[in-house]
């Protein structure tokens, strides 16, 4: 009776261990997909800003011949610089958030790996399985 209860307990642990990595993998894949989407959005915004910069350069060349063009050009450049600084700040904040989130995920993954190793040791001890280092050899 005690042996059957122990076998059921070990079976549940084995099932939990086999389910764990798949669920964690799915979670990490979803996080990677979300971060990839954010990165693509940032790259798109960067391309848009580069196009605006090129257009501003073209306008400055065309407008420099008109009276009062220097002041208008100066104002346009100031506005563009401010917009670019704001966009860069937003990108930096988004990247910092991603970095923090990835560090948290890495910590969780490390803890799961350690728990998996500990559970394997317990399971191996109860089933007289070789140690993970011995099995690798």
PDB file of C-alpha atoms in Angstrom:
ATOM      1  CA  UNK A   1       0.000   0.000   0.000  1.00  0.00           C
ATOM      2  CA  UNK A   2       2.769   2.417   0.947  1.00  0.00           C
ATOM      3  CA  UNK A   3       4.677   1.364  -2.156  1.00  0.00           C
ATOM      4  CA  UNK A   4       1.643   2.064  -4.366  1.00  0.00           C
ATOM      5  CA  UNK A   5       1.159   5.498  -2.807  1.00  0.00           C
ATOM      6  CA  UNK A   6       4.842   6.255  -3.375  1.00  0.00           C
ATOM      7  CA  UNK A   7       4.583   5.087  -6.991  1.00  0.00           C
ATOM      8  CA  UNK A   8       1.554   7.356  -7.560  1.00  0.00           C
ATOM      9  CA  UNK A   9       3.431  10.271  -6.010  1.00  0.00           C
ATOM     10  CA  UNK A  10       6.440   9.642  -8.243  1.00  0.00           C
ATOM     11  CA  UNK A  11       4.153   9.303 -11.272  1.00  0.00           C
ATOM     12  CA  UNK A  12       2.543  12.687 -10.513  1.00  0.00           C
ATOM     13  CA  UNK A  13       5.979  14.274 -10.135  1.00  0.00           C
ATOM     14  CA  UNK A  14       7.111  12.781 -13.400  1.00  0.00           C
ATOM     15  CA  UNK A  15       3.987  14.113 -15.150  1.00  0.00           C
ATOM     16  CA  UNK A  16       4.485  17.534 -13.596  1.00  0.00           C
ATOM     17  CA  UNK A  17       8.114  17.568 -14.700  1.00  0.00           C
ATOM     18  CA  UNK A  18       7.200  16.538 -18.220  1.00  0.00           C
ATOM     19  CA  UNK A  19       4.478  19.225 -18.449  1.00  0.00           C
ATOM     20  CA  UNK A  20       6.564  22.011 -16.926  1.00  0.00           C
ATOM     21  CA  UNK A  21       9.106  22.718 -19.651  1.00  0.00           C
ATOM     22  CA  UNK A  22       6.444  22.777 -22.392  1.00  0.00           C
ATOM     23  CA  UNK A  23       4.348  25.329 -20.556  1.00  0.00           C
ATOM     24  CA  UNK A  24       7.421  27.396 -19.777  1.00  0.00           C
ATOM     25  CA  UNK A  25       8.596  27.123 -23.371  1.00  0.00           C
ATOM     26  CA  UNK A  26       5.196  28.345 -24.611  1.00  0.00           C
ATOM     27  CA  UNK A  27       5.319  31.257 -22.179  1.00  0.00           C
ATOM     28  CA  UNK A  28       8.841  32.188 -23.249  1.00  0.00           C
ATOM     29  CA  UNK A  29       7.918  31.875 -26.929  1.00  0.00           C
ATOM     30  CA  UNK A  30       5.010  34.252 -26.385  1.00  0.00           C
ATOM     31  CA  UNK A  31       7.308  36.710 -24.604  1.00  0.00           C
ATOM     32  CA  UNK A  32       9.864  36.501 -27.413  1.00  0.00           C
ATOM     33  CA  UNK A  33       7.114  37.110 -29.993  1.00  0.00           C
ATOM     34  CA  UNK A  34       5.887  40.156 -28.071  1.00  0.00           C
ATOM     35  CA  UNK A  35       9.409  41.554 -27.744  1.00  0.00           C
ATOM     36  CA  UNK A  36      10.049  40.915 -31.434  1.00  0.00           C
ATOM     37  CA  UNK A  37       6.902  42.872 -32.296  1.00  0.00           C
ATOM     38  CA  UNK A  38       8.057  45.787 -30.135  1.00  0.00           C
ATOM     39  CA  UNK A  39      11.474  45.697 -31.791  1.00  0.00           C
ATOM     40  CA  UNK A  40       9.868  45.745 -35.243  1.00  0.00           C
ATOM     41  CA  UNK A  41       7.731  48.721 -34.246  1.00  0.00           C
ATOM     42  CA  UNK A  42      10.819  50.561 -33.033  1.00  0.00           C
ATOM     43  CA  UNK A  43      12.659  49.771 -36.255  1.00  0.00           C
ATOM     44  CA  UNK A  44       9.684  51.037 -38.284  1.00  0.00           C
ATOM     45  CA  UNK A  45       9.609  54.262 -36.251  1.00  0.00           C
ATOM     46  CA  UNK A  46      13.345  54.671 -36.820  1.00  0.00           C
ATOM     47  CA  UNK A  47      12.854  54.307 -40.597  1.00  0.00           C
ATOM     48  CA  UNK A  48      10.076  56.910 -40.475  1.00  0.00           C
ATOM     49  CA  UNK A  49      12.327  59.332 -38.615  1.00  0.00           C
ATOM     50  CA  UNK A  50      15.124  58.780 -41.117  1.00  0.00           C
ATOM     51  CA  UNK A  51      12.710  59.556 -43.958  1.00  0.00           C
ATOM     52  CA  UNK A  52      11.565  62.721 -42.169  1.00  0.00           C
ATOM     53  CA  UNK A  53      15.181  63.764 -41.737  1.00  0.00           C
ATOM     54  CA  UNK A  54      15.831  63.252 -45.449  1.00  0.00           C
ATOM     55  CA  UNK A  55      12.701  65.257 -46.316  1.00  0.00           C
ATOM     56  CA  UNK A  56      13.765  68.044 -43.964  1.00  0.00           C
ATOM     57  CA  UNK A  57      17.149  68.139 -45.678  1.00  0.00           C
ATOM     58  CA  UNK A  58      15.481  68.441 -49.062  1.00  0.00           C
ATOM     59  CA  UNK A  59      13.175  71.193 -47.792  1.00  0.00           C
ATOM     60  CA  UNK A  60      16.095  73.105 -46.320  1.00  0.00           C
ATOM     61  CA  UNK A  61      17.882  73.080 -49.644  1.00  0.00           C
ATOM     62  CA  UNK A  62      14.782  74.330 -51.451  1.00  0.00           C
ATOM     63  CA  UNK A  63      13.780  76.878 -48.811  1.00  0.00           C
ATOM     64  CA  UNK A  64      17.158  78.509 -48.307  1.00  0.00           C
ATOM     65  CA  UNK A  65      16.618  80.745 -51.349  1.00  0.00           C
ATOM     66  CA  UNK A  66      13.390  82.338 -49.986  1.00  0.00           C
ATOM     67  CA  UNK A  67      13.291  85.460 -47.748  1.00  0.00           C
ATOM     68  CA  UNK A  68      12.899  84.517 -44.058  1.00  0.00           C
ATOM     69  CA  UNK A  69      13.781  80.968 -44.957  1.00  0.00           C
ATOM     70  CA  UNK A  70      16.559  80.790 -42.384  1.00  0.00           C
ATOM     71  CA  UNK A  71      14.185  81.402 -39.477  1.00  0.00           C
ATOM     72  CA  UNK A  72      11.580  78.966 -40.809  1.00  0.00           C
ATOM     73  CA  UNK A  73      14.264  76.397 -41.438  1.00  0.00           C
ATOM     74  CA  UNK A  74      15.655  76.925 -37.946  1.00  0.00           C
ATOM     75  CA  UNK A  75      12.200  76.408 -36.395  1.00  0.00           C
ATOM     76  CA  UNK A  76      11.604  73.298 -38.466  1.00  0.00           C
ATOM     77  CA  UNK A  77      14.955  71.853 -37.437  1.00  0.00           C
ATOM     78  CA  UNK A  78      14.256  72.589 -33.768  1.00  0.00           C
ATOM     79  CA  UNK A  79      10.891  70.826 -34.002  1.00  0.00           C
ATOM     80  CA  UNK A  80      12.461  67.859 -35.756  1.00  0.00           C
ATOM     81  CA  UNK A  81      15.241  67.606 -33.185  1.00  0.00           C
ATOM     82  CA  UNK A  82      12.737  67.702 -30.333  1.00  0.00           C
ATOM     83  CA  UNK A  83      10.593  65.018 -31.972  1.00  0.00           C
ATOM     84  CA  UNK A  84      13.658  62.859 -32.579  1.00  0.00           C
ATOM     85  CA  UNK A  85      14.819  63.233 -28.979  1.00  0.00           C
ATOM     86  CA  UNK A  86      11.367  62.241 -27.730  1.00  0.00           C
ATOM     87  CA  UNK A  87      11.298  59.206 -30.018  1.00  0.00           C
ATOM     88  CA  UNK A  88      14.766  58.140 -28.893  1.00  0.00           C
ATOM     89  CA  UNK A  89      13.793  58.537 -25.247  1.00  0.00           C
ATOM     90  CA  UNK A  90      10.715  56.362 -25.815  1.00  0.00           C
ATOM     91  CA  UNK A  91      12.875  53.742 -27.528  1.00  0.00           C
ATOM     92  CA  UNK A  92      15.352  53.767 -24.662  1.00  0.00           C
ATOM     93  CA  UNK A  93      12.573  53.338 -22.108  1.00  0.00           C
ATOM     94  CA  UNK A  94      11.019  50.473 -24.089  1.00  0.00           C
ATOM     95  CA  UNK A  95      14.370  48.737 -24.388  1.00  0.00           C
ATOM     96  CA  UNK A  96      15.037  49.183 -20.679  1.00  0.00           C
ATOM     97  CA  UNK A  97      11.654  47.621 -19.878  1.00  0.00           C
ATOM     98  CA  UNK A  98      12.430  44.724 -22.217  1.00  0.00           C
ATOM     99  CA  UNK A  99      15.814  44.224 -20.582  1.00  0.00           C
ATOM    100  CA  UNK A 100      14.265  44.162 -17.118  1.00  0.00           C
ATOM    101  CA  UNK A 101      11.591  41.726 -18.254  1.00  0.00           C
ATOM    102  CA  UNK A 102      14.132  39.429 -19.918  1.00  0.00           C
ATOM    103  CA  UNK A 103      16.282  39.451 -16.773  1.00  0.00           C
ATOM    104  CA  UNK A 104      13.219  38.440 -14.758  1.00  0.00           C
ATOM    105  CA  UNK A 105      12.453  35.634 -17.224  1.00  0.00           C
ATOM    106  CA  UNK A 106      16.052  34.461 -17.062  1.00  0.00           C
ATOM    107  CA  UNK A 107      15.839  34.304 -13.262  1.00  0.00           C
ATOM    108  CA  UNK A 108      12.615  32.306 -13.491  1.00  0.00           C
ATOM    109  CA  UNK A 109      14.141  29.937 -16.023  1.00  0.00           C
ATOM    110  CA  UNK A 110      17.186  29.421 -13.811  1.00  0.00           C
ATOM    111  CA  UNK A 111      14.966  28.654 -10.813  1.00  0.00           C
ATOM    112  CA  UNK A 112      12.941  26.182 -12.886  1.00  0.00           C
ATOM    113  CA  UNK A 113      16.110  24.480 -14.089  1.00  0.00           C
ATOM    114  CA  UNK A 114      17.361  24.177 -10.520  1.00  0.00           C
ATOM    115  CA  UNK A 115      14.009  22.749  -9.395  1.00  0.00           C
ATOM    116  CA  UNK A 116      14.018  20.318 -12.302  1.00  0.00           C
ATOM    117  CA  UNK A 117      17.506  19.163 -11.330  1.00  0.00           C
ATOM    118  CA  UNK A 118      16.462  18.710  -7.709  1.00  0.00           C
ATOM    119  CA  UNK A 119      13.321  16.804  -8.711  1.00  0.00           C
ATOM    120  CA  UNK A 120      15.381  14.613 -11.018  1.00  0.00           C
ATOM    121  CA  UNK A 121      17.763  13.794  -8.181  1.00  0.00           C
ATOM    122  CA  UNK A 122      14.846  12.811  -5.940  1.00  0.00           C
ATOM    123  CA  UNK A 123      13.244  10.756  -8.693  1.00  0.00           C
ATOM    124  CA  UNK A 124      16.540   9.108  -9.588  1.00  0.00           C
ATOM    125  CA  UNK A 125      17.158   8.257  -5.944  1.00  0.00           C
ATOM    126  CA  UNK A 126      13.775   6.585  -5.605  1.00  0.00           C
ATOM    127  CA  UNK A 127      13.983   4.677  -8.863  1.00  0.00           C
ATOM    128  CA  UNK A 128      17.710   3.861  -8.645  1.00  0.00           C
ATOM    129  CA  UNK A 129      18.349   5.768 -11.885  1.00  0.00           C
ATOM    130  CA  UNK A 130      21.856   6.943 -12.753  1.00  0.00           C
ATOM    131  CA  UNK A 131      22.849  10.439 -11.711  1.00  0.00           C
ATOM    132  CA  UNK A 132      22.536  13.045 -14.474  1.00  0.00           C
ATOM    133  CA  UNK A 133      26.313  13.346 -14.694  1.00  0.00           C
ATOM    134  CA  UNK A 134      26.677   9.566 -14.932  1.00  0.00           C
ATOM    135  CA  UNK A 135      23.909   9.399 -17.541  1.00  0.00           C
ATOM    136  CA  UNK A 136      25.698  12.003 -19.652  1.00  0.00           C
ATOM    137  CA  UNK A 137      28.814   9.850 -19.776  1.00  0.00           C
TER     138      UNK A 137
END
